[in-house]
Amino acid sequence: MGGTLNRRAPAILLDHGSGGRASRRLVEETILPHLRNTLLDRLDDAAVLSLDAARLAFTTDSYVVDPIFFPGGDIGMLAVHGTINDLAMSGARPVALSAGFILEEGLPLADLDRIVASMARAAANAGVPIVTGDTKVVARGAADKIFINTAGIGLVPPGVDISGHHGRPGDAVILSGPIAEHGVAILSKRAGLSFASSCKSDTAPLAALVADMLDACPAIHSLRDPTRGGLAATLNELASQSRVRIEIDEAVIPISDAAASACEMLGIDPLHLANEGVLVALVPCEHAAGVVNAMHANPLGRHARVIGKVLDGDPLVVMRTMVGGKRIVALPSGQPLPRIC
Amino acid sequence: MGGTLNRRAPAILLDHGSGGRASRRLVEETILPHLRNTLLDRLDDAAVLSLDAARLAFTTDSYVVDPIFFPGGDIGMLAVHGTINDLAMSGARPVALSAGFILEEGLPLADLDRIVASMARAAANAGVPIVTGDTKVVARGAADKIFINTAGIGLVPPGVDISGHHGRPGDAVILSGPIAEHGVAILSKRAGLSFASSCKSDTAPLAALVADMLDACPAIHSLRDPTRGGLAATLNELASQSRVRIEIDEAVIPISDAAASACEMLGIDPLHLANEGVLVALVPCEHAAGVVNAMHANPLGRHARVIGKVLDGDPLVVMRTMVGGKRIVALPSGQPLPRIC
């Protein structure tokens, strides 16, 4: 009866880390109003700065994934791939990474060793050196084992201008591979679920795939990797930033049987689960076939396909379901999946 | 009797975060062997990368200071200033920062708001925008309130070539201002010591001071800000990297009465305490007077003075004490001062 709804929680909730509605609100209401500038306001995966002739991409991500070792990877590998991918999502060729470690007192040195070795392998395989770093230690109980921040810089090739704001009606929505593998791998390891044991994290560096795509079509409009919050969050971000309606087709979204049945048993929408080696592209439709063909030639894009299209209309994501209806794909909200990356 | 000394602890100790001997060993034995490359191996405060014509500096630091609000500043301001300073220590003009937040469930939004506002002010005052960011949330007890990583990029002016490896016998050792203020401010706030209540953190952005110094002498050899581990750790690093002996004179090292007496009462060597708005420079002696004069014209350098000199000899730091003797200034070891920055 006339009571006011306190829209802003007085303290941080786990939900604020979900990659969904609460995350967005935290950034938009508490962080952006202070830090506001034209580069940050774009909220793309990386900022692109012009330095004389060169255009530089710059990005950062902290990794707090729990468990720190999981099927298909570990927190160190994830930190290297994730930041390479954020650079790649601006079309940049990654040049260098930084690594900032926050270590909990009592972390076995053997675990740190294994994680750093994994980062080194991941960086070497992707051809992107880690050139600067920092290590902090906090007392037992003041952090959980290890948190890693990786920042990265990259060079954006001339003529490439990619942003979540550049989607246009008529664009094809391309997805590079099967969804939900990372999220299922983490959740099943956490819960000790044996039925999902064939699911491994898809963690992988996507820069070479993006380079192949740009060779086929330098005019790609938008690229984004659907990590925290999954495909649902990413498509909603793109729809919102580009002020377009996005329609996708459930029947053509690739997902493994193992991931699909794990999601069913867990009661989780696979569209909400994190991916760490998959990207979404908005591409002018006349170039879509060429881009998909180029992707098929790369192992990380062999399952790429067009999963939908961009339409004129209110910013909204709509999915044609298997049973023939349509449903709105909402941002994940409530029930957070904390520390998925 | 023939027992082996296990030089390598099996788990992370608080000591590994001290900025002293254990920190150095952790980096040298566990992190560097994996990540090894010519840029990272230099262990300067920032890596300098050549991109076509431009030379780019790139650095990262995580901030875990406890308490998050302290006399003279807060964790957000510290994170902005600290990374600006690491860039400045390579002679770079800072161009942009990233901000990565790890938030504990339950952190009051008002605290986050105050911290982010403080970062915004610090960034605006220094003229360095925060252009990209990331926010993660972990469950209550999995982190302590808030950790912030800031990475930064900067442009190194042509002709400037500064590194901890460039100290040469004959160089003057210049210190920009009074030491131990930040460390005393944190420790006294933590311990509720009223006698040190006039000590405030010296947290400040040093890039403009460095620009003034470079105007006076582009041939500055080394710059470093003595943060964690204090002046003792920084001078030892410089001696070790440049393979020189450094001699300093206790009588001319500026320190406030309040900080000096707080250190005496706490039984802590002020040379081991963190500074967040002070720098050390190794400068060819013929340019020392010119550099000090230029520093005096900048509020952050008004107490600058020559505190010693670089000599040929084994890598070692030696201090002529007030009472006329000489003592070796060792790296801090044992008794860690965790979470000082």
mmCIF file with all atom_site columns, N, CA, C and O in Angstrom, chain B residues 53-81:
data_model
loop_
_atom_site.group_PDB
_atom_site.id
_atom_site.type_symbol
_atom_site.label_atom_id
_atom_site.label_alt_id
_atom_site.label_comp_id
_atom_site.label_asym_id
_atom_site.label_entity_id
_atom_site.label_seq_id
_atom_site.pdbx_PDB_ins_code
_atom_site.Cartn_x
_atom_site.Cartn_y
_atom_site.Cartn_z
_atom_site.occupancy
_atom_site.B_iso_or_equiv
_atom_site.pdbx_formal_charge
_atom_site.auth_seq_id
_atom_site.auth_comp_id
_atom_site.auth_asym_id
_atom_site.auth_atom_id
_atom_site.pdbx_PDB_model_num
ATOM 1   N N  . ALA B 1 53 ? 56.389 2.812  -33.771 1.00 0.00 ? 53 ALA B N  1
ATOM 2   C CA . ALA B 1 53 ? 57.173 3.948  -33.292 1.00 0.00 ? 53 ALA B CA 1
ATOM 3   C C  . ALA B 1 53 ? 57.003 4.160  -31.783 1.00 0.00 ? 53 ALA B C  1
ATOM 4   O O  . ALA B 1 53 ? 57.948 4.505  -31.093 1.00 0.00 ? 53 ALA B O  1
ATOM 5   N N  . ALA B 1 54 ? 55.811 3.921  -31.266 1.00 0.00 ? 54 ALA B N  1
ATOM 6   C CA . ALA B 1 54 ? 55.542 4.265  -29.868 1.00 0.00 ? 54 ALA B CA 1
ATOM 7   C C  . ALA B 1 54 ? 56.128 3.226  -28.914 1.00 0.00 ? 54 ALA B C  1
ATOM 8   O O  . ALA B 1 54 ? 56.159 2.037  -29.212 1.00 0.00 ? 54 ALA B O  1
ATOM 9   N N  . ARG B 1 55 ? 56.599 3.683  -27.761 1.00 0.00 ? 55 ARG B N  1
ATOM 10  C CA . ARG B 1 55 ? 56.997 2.761  -26.704 1.00 0.00 ? 55 ARG B CA 1
ATOM 11  C C  . ARG B 1 55 ? 55.972 2.848  -25.595 1.00 0.00 ? 55 ARG B C  1
ATOM 12  O O  . ARG B 1 55 ? 55.703 3.920  -25.056 1.00 0.00 ? 55 ARG B O  1
ATOM 13  N N  . LEU B 1 56 ? 55.410 1.696  -25.277 1.00 0.00 ? 56 LEU B N  1
ATOM 14  C CA . LEU B 1 56 ? 54.299 1.628  -24.355 1.00 0.00 ? 56 LEU B CA 1
ATOM 15  C C  . LEU B 1 56 ? 54.763 1.014  -23.045 1.00 0.00 ? 56 LEU B C  1
ATOM 16  O O  . LEU B 1 56 ? 55.450 0.007  -23.037 1.00 0.00 ? 56 LEU B O  1
ATOM 17  N N  . ALA B 1 57 ? 54.382 1.615  -21.933 1.00 0.00 ? 57 ALA B N  1
ATOM 18  C CA . ALA B 1 57 ? 54.611 0.999  -20.622 1.00 0.00 ? 57 ALA B CA 1
ATOM 19  C C  . ALA B 1 57 ? 53.314 0.342  -20.177 1.00 0.00 ? 57 ALA B C  1
ATOM 20  O O  . ALA B 1 57 ? 52.222 0.845  -20.449 1.00 0.00 ? 57 ALA B O  1
ATOM 21  N N  . PHE B 1 58 ? 53.427 -0.788 -19.485 1.00 0.00 ? 58 PHE B N  1
ATOM 22  C CA . PHE B 1 58 ? 52.261 -1.589 -19.097 1.00 0.00 ? 58 PHE B CA 1
ATOM 23  C C  . PHE B 1 58 ? 52.548 -2.150 -17.711 1.00 0.00 ? 58 PHE B C  1
ATOM 24  O O  . PHE B 1 58 ? 53.611 -2.734 -17.483 1.00 0.00 ? 58 PHE B O  1
ATOM 25  N N  . THR B 1 59 ? 51.628 -1.961 -16.770 1.00 0.00 ? 59 THR B N  1
ATOM 26  C CA . THR B 1 59 ? 51.873 -2.423 -15.409 1.00 0.00 ? 59 THR B CA 1
ATOM 27  C C  . THR B 1 59 ? 50.578 -2.860 -14.748 1.00 0.00 ? 59 THR B C  1
ATOM 28  O O  . THR B 1 59 ? 49.486 -2.525 -15.216 1.00 0.00 ? 59 THR B O  1
ATOM 29  N N  . THR B 1 60 ? 50.687 -3.613 -13.662 1.00 0.00 ? 60 THR B N  1
ATOM 30  C CA . THR B 1 60 ? 49.508 -4.022 -12.916 1.00 0.00 ? 60 THR B CA 1
ATOM 31  C C  . THR B 1 60 ? 49.837 -4.104 -11.433 1.00 0.00 ? 60 THR B C  1
ATOM 32  O O  . THR B 1 60 ? 50.979 -4.359 -11.060 1.00 0.00 ? 60 THR B O  1
ATOM 33  N N  . ASP B 1 61 ? 48.860 -3.869 -10.598 1.00 0.00 ? 61 ASP B N  1
ATOM 34  C CA . ASP B 1 61 ? 49.011 -4.019 -9.158  1.00 0.00 ? 61 ASP B CA 1
ATOM 35  C C  . ASP B 1 61 ? 47.652 -4.332 -8.563  1.00 0.00 ? 61 ASP B C  1
ATOM 36  O O  . ASP B 1 61 ? 46.654 -3.738 -8.945  1.00 0.00 ? 61 ASP B O  1
ATOM 37  N N  . SER B 1 62 ? 47.625 -5.268 -7.615  1.00 0.00 ? 62 SER B N  1
ATOM 38  C CA . SER B 1 62 ? 46.402 -5.518 -6.860  1.00 0.00 ? 62 SER B CA 1
ATOM 39  C C  . SER B 1 62 ? 46.534 -4.844 -5.505  1.00 0.00 ? 62 SER B C  1
ATOM 40  O O  . SER B 1 62 ? 47.617 -4.831 -4.918  1.00 0.00 ? 62 SER B O  1
ATOM 41  N N  . TYR B 1 63 ? 45.433 -4.299 -5.010  1.00 0.00 ? 63 TYR B N  1
ATOM 42  C CA . TYR B 1 63 ? 45.432 -3.606 -3.728  1.00 0.00 ? 63 TYR B CA 1
ATOM 43  C C  . TYR B 1 63 ? 44.522 -4.342 -2.766  1.00 0.00 ? 63 TYR B C  1
ATOM 44  O O  . TYR B 1 63 ? 43.371 -4.632 -3.090  1.00 0.00 ? 63 TYR B O  1
ATOM 45  N N  . VAL B 1 64 ? 45.086 -4.664 -1.598  1.00 0.00 ? 64 VAL B N  1
ATOM 46  C CA . VAL B 1 64 ? 44.366 -5.455 -0.594  1.00 0.00 ? 64 VAL B CA 1
ATOM 47  C C  . VAL B 1 64 ? 44.493 -4.785 0.767   1.00 0.00 ? 64 VAL B C  1
ATOM 48  O O  . VAL B 1 64 ? 44.334 -5.420 1.805   1.00 0.00 ? 64 VAL B O  1
ATOM 49  N N  . VAL B 1 65 ? 44.778 -3.469 0.755   1.00 0.00 ? 65 VAL B N  1
ATOM 50  C CA . VAL B 1 65 ? 45.103 -2.762 1.999   1.00 0.00 ? 65 VAL B CA 1
ATOM 51  C C  . VAL B 1 65 ? 43.988 -2.928 3.034   1.00 0.00 ? 65 VAL B C  1
ATOM 52  O O  . VAL B 1 65 ? 42.796 -2.963 2.699   1.00 0.00 ? 65 VAL B O  1
ATOM 53  N N  . ASP B 1 66 ? 44.392 -3.069 4.286   1.00 0.00 ? 66 ASP B N  1
ATOM 54  C CA . ASP B 1 66 ? 43.476 -3.213 5.406   1.00 0.00 ? 66 ASP B CA 1
ATOM 55  C C  . ASP B 1 66 ? 43.950 -2.265 6.501   1.00 0.00 ? 66 ASP B C  1
ATOM 56  O O  . ASP B 1 66 ? 45.089 -2.388 6.961   1.00 0.00 ? 66 ASP B O  1
ATOM 57  N N  . PRO B 1 67 ? 43.150 -1.318 6.932   1.00 0.00 ? 67 PRO B N  1
ATOM 58  C CA . PRO B 1 67 ? 41.752 -1.027 6.595   1.00 0.00 ? 67 PRO B CA 1
ATOM 59  C C  . PRO B 1 67 ? 41.598 -0.378 5.204   1.00 0.00 ? 67 PRO B C  1
ATOM 60  O O  . PRO B 1 67 ? 42.556 0.181  4.687   1.00 0.00 ? 67 PRO B O  1
ATOM 61  N N  . ILE B 1 68 ? 40.373 -0.442 4.669   1.00 0.00 ? 68 ILE B N  1
ATOM 62  C CA . ILE B 1 68 ? 40.146 0.106  3.336   1.00 0.00 ? 68 ILE B CA 1
ATOM 63  C C  . ILE B 1 68 ? 40.012 1.626  3.359   1.00 0.00 ? 68 ILE B C  1
ATOM 64  O O  . ILE B 1 68 ? 40.176 2.264  2.336   1.00 0.00 ? 68 ILE B O  1
ATOM 65  N N  . PHE B 1 69 ? 39.696 2.196  4.515   1.00 0.00 ? 69 PHE B N  1
ATOM 66  C CA . PHE B 1 69 ? 39.734 3.652  4.697   1.00 0.00 ? 69 PHE B CA 1
ATOM 67  C C  . PHE B 1 69 ? 40.781 3.945  5.761   1.00 0.00 ? 69 PHE B C  1
ATOM 68  O O  . PHE B 1 69 ? 40.778 3.316  6.821   1.00 0.00 ? 69 PHE B O  1
ATOM 69  N N  . PHE B 1 70 ? 41.683 4.871  5.507   1.00 0.00 ? 70 PHE B N  1
ATOM 70  C CA . PHE B 1 70 ? 42.762 5.148  6.452   1.00 0.00 ? 70 PHE B CA 1
ATOM 71  C C  . PHE B 1 70 ? 43.103 6.636  6.388   1.00 0.00 ? 70 PHE B C  1
ATOM 72  O O  . PHE B 1 70 ? 42.693 7.329  5.442   1.00 0.00 ? 70 PHE B O  1
ATOM 73  N N  . PRO B 1 71 ? 43.832 7.133  7.375   1.00 0.00 ? 71 PRO B N  1
ATOM 74  C CA . PRO B 1 71 ? 44.149 8.561  7.367   1.00 0.00 ? 71 PRO B CA 1
ATOM 75  C C  . PRO B 1 71 ? 44.890 8.937  6.081   1.00 0.00 ? 71 PRO B C  1
ATOM 76  O O  . PRO B 1 71 ? 45.907 8.345  5.767   1.00 0.00 ? 71 PRO B O  1
ATOM 77  N N  . GLY B 1 72 ? 44.322 9.877  5.330   1.00 0.00 ? 72 GLY B N  1
ATOM 78  C CA . GLY B 1 72 ? 44.974 10.339 4.107   1.00 0.00 ? 72 GLY B CA 1
ATOM 79  C C  . GLY B 1 72 ? 44.498 9.655  2.848   1.00 0.00 ? 72 GLY B C  1
ATOM 80  O O  . GLY B 1 72 ? 44.890 10.054 1.748   1.00 0.00 ? 72 GLY B O  1
ATOM 81  N N  . GLY B 1 73 ? 43.650 8.629  2.969   1.00 0.00 ? 73 GLY B N  1
ATOM 82  C CA . GLY B 1 73 ? 43.230 7.976  1.732   1.00 0.00 ? 73 GLY B CA 1
ATOM 83  C C  . GLY B 1 73 ? 42.354 6.764  1.935   1.00 0.00 ? 73 GLY B C  1
ATOM 84  O O  . GLY B 1 73 ? 41.804 6.545  3.015   1.00 0.00 ? 73 GLY B O  1
ATOM 85  N N  . ASP B 1 74 ? 42.238 5.977  0.889   1.00 0.00 ? 74 ASP B N  1
ATOM 86  C CA . ASP B 1 74 ? 41.444 4.756  0.901   1.00 0.00 ? 74 ASP B CA 1
ATOM 87  C C  . ASP B 1 74 ? 41.973 3.849  -0.200  1.00 0.00 ? 74 ASP B C  1
ATOM 88  O O  . ASP B 1 74 ? 42.795 4.267  -1.020  1.00 0.00 ? 74 ASP B O  1
ATOM 89  N N  . ILE B 1 75 ? 41.463 2.619  -0.217  1.00 0.00 ? 75 ILE B N  1
ATOM 90  C CA . ILE B 1 75 ? 41.979 1.615  -1.150  1.00 0.00 ? 75 ILE B CA 1
ATOM 91  C C  . ILE B 1 75 ? 41.826 2.045  -2.620  1.00 0.00 ? 75 ILE B C  1
ATOM 92  O O  . ILE B 1 75 ? 42.678 1.733  -3.456  1.00 0.00 ? 75 ILE B O  1
ATOM 93  N N  . GLY B 1 76 ? 40.761 2.784  -2.919  1.00 0.00 ? 76 GLY B N  1
ATOM 94  C CA . GLY B 1 76 ? 40.526 3.192  -4.304  1.00 0.00 ? 76 GLY B CA 1
ATOM 95  C C  . GLY B 1 76 ? 41.542 4.224  -4.770  1.00 0.00 ? 76 GLY B C  1
ATOM 96  O O  . GLY B 1 76 ? 42.130 4.106  -5.852  1.00 0.00 ? 76 GLY B O  1
ATOM 97  N N  . MET B 1 77 ? 41.740 5.248  -3.957  1.00 0.00 ? 77 MET B N  1
ATOM 98  C CA . MET B 1 77 ? 42.729 6.276  -4.268  1.00 0.00 ? 77 MET B CA 1
ATOM 99  C C  . MET B 1 77 ? 44.118 5.652  -4.416  1.00 0.00 ? 77 MET B C  1
ATOM 100 O O  . MET B 1 77 ? 44.877 5.951  -5.340  1.00 0.00 ? 77 MET B O  1
ATOM 101 N N  . LEU B 1 78 ? 44.438 4.756  -3.479  1.00 0.00 ? 78 LEU B N  1
ATOM 102 C CA . LEU B 1 78 ? 45.735 4.074  -3.496  1.00 0.00 ? 78 LEU B CA 1
ATOM 103 C C  . LEU B 1 78 ? 45.920 3.289  -4.794  1.00 0.00 ? 78 LEU B C  1
ATOM 104 O O  . LEU B 1 78 ? 47.016 3.280  -5.379  1.00 0.00 ? 78 LEU B O  1
ATOM 105 N N  . ALA B 1 79 ? 44.852 2.617  -5.245  1.00 0.00 ? 79 ALA B N  1
ATOM 106 C CA . ALA B 1 79 ? 44.940 1.794  -6.452  1.00 0.00 ? 79 ALA B CA 1
ATOM 107 C C  . ALA B 1 79 ? 45.201 2.657  -7.687  1.00 0.00 ? 79 ALA B C  1
ATOM 108 O O  . ALA B 1 79 ? 45.956 2.270  -8.583  1.00 0.00 ? 79 ALA B O  1
ATOM 109 N N  . VAL B 1 80 ? 44.585 3.832  -7.717  1.00 0.00 ? 80 VAL B N  1
ATOM 110 C CA . VAL B 1 80 ? 44.811 4.741  -8.858  1.00 0.00 ? 80 VAL B CA 1
ATOM 111 C C  . VAL B 1 80 ? 46.226 5.319  -8.793  1.00 0.00 ? 80 VAL B C  1
ATOM 112 O O  . VAL B 1 80 ? 46.988 5.260  -9.762  1.00 0.00 ? 80 VAL B O  1
ATOM 113 N N  . HIS B 1 81 ? 46.599 5.854  -7.645  1.00 0.00 ? 81 HIS B N  1
ATOM 114 C CA . HIS B 1 81 ? 47.930 6.464  -7.523  1.00 0.00 ? 81 HIS B CA 1
ATOM 115 C C  . HIS B 1 81 ? 49.043 5.440  -7.723  1.00 0.00 ? 81 HIS B C  1
ATOM 116 O O  . HIS B 1 81 ? 50.044 5.711  -8.387  1.00 0.00 ? 81 HIS B O  1
#
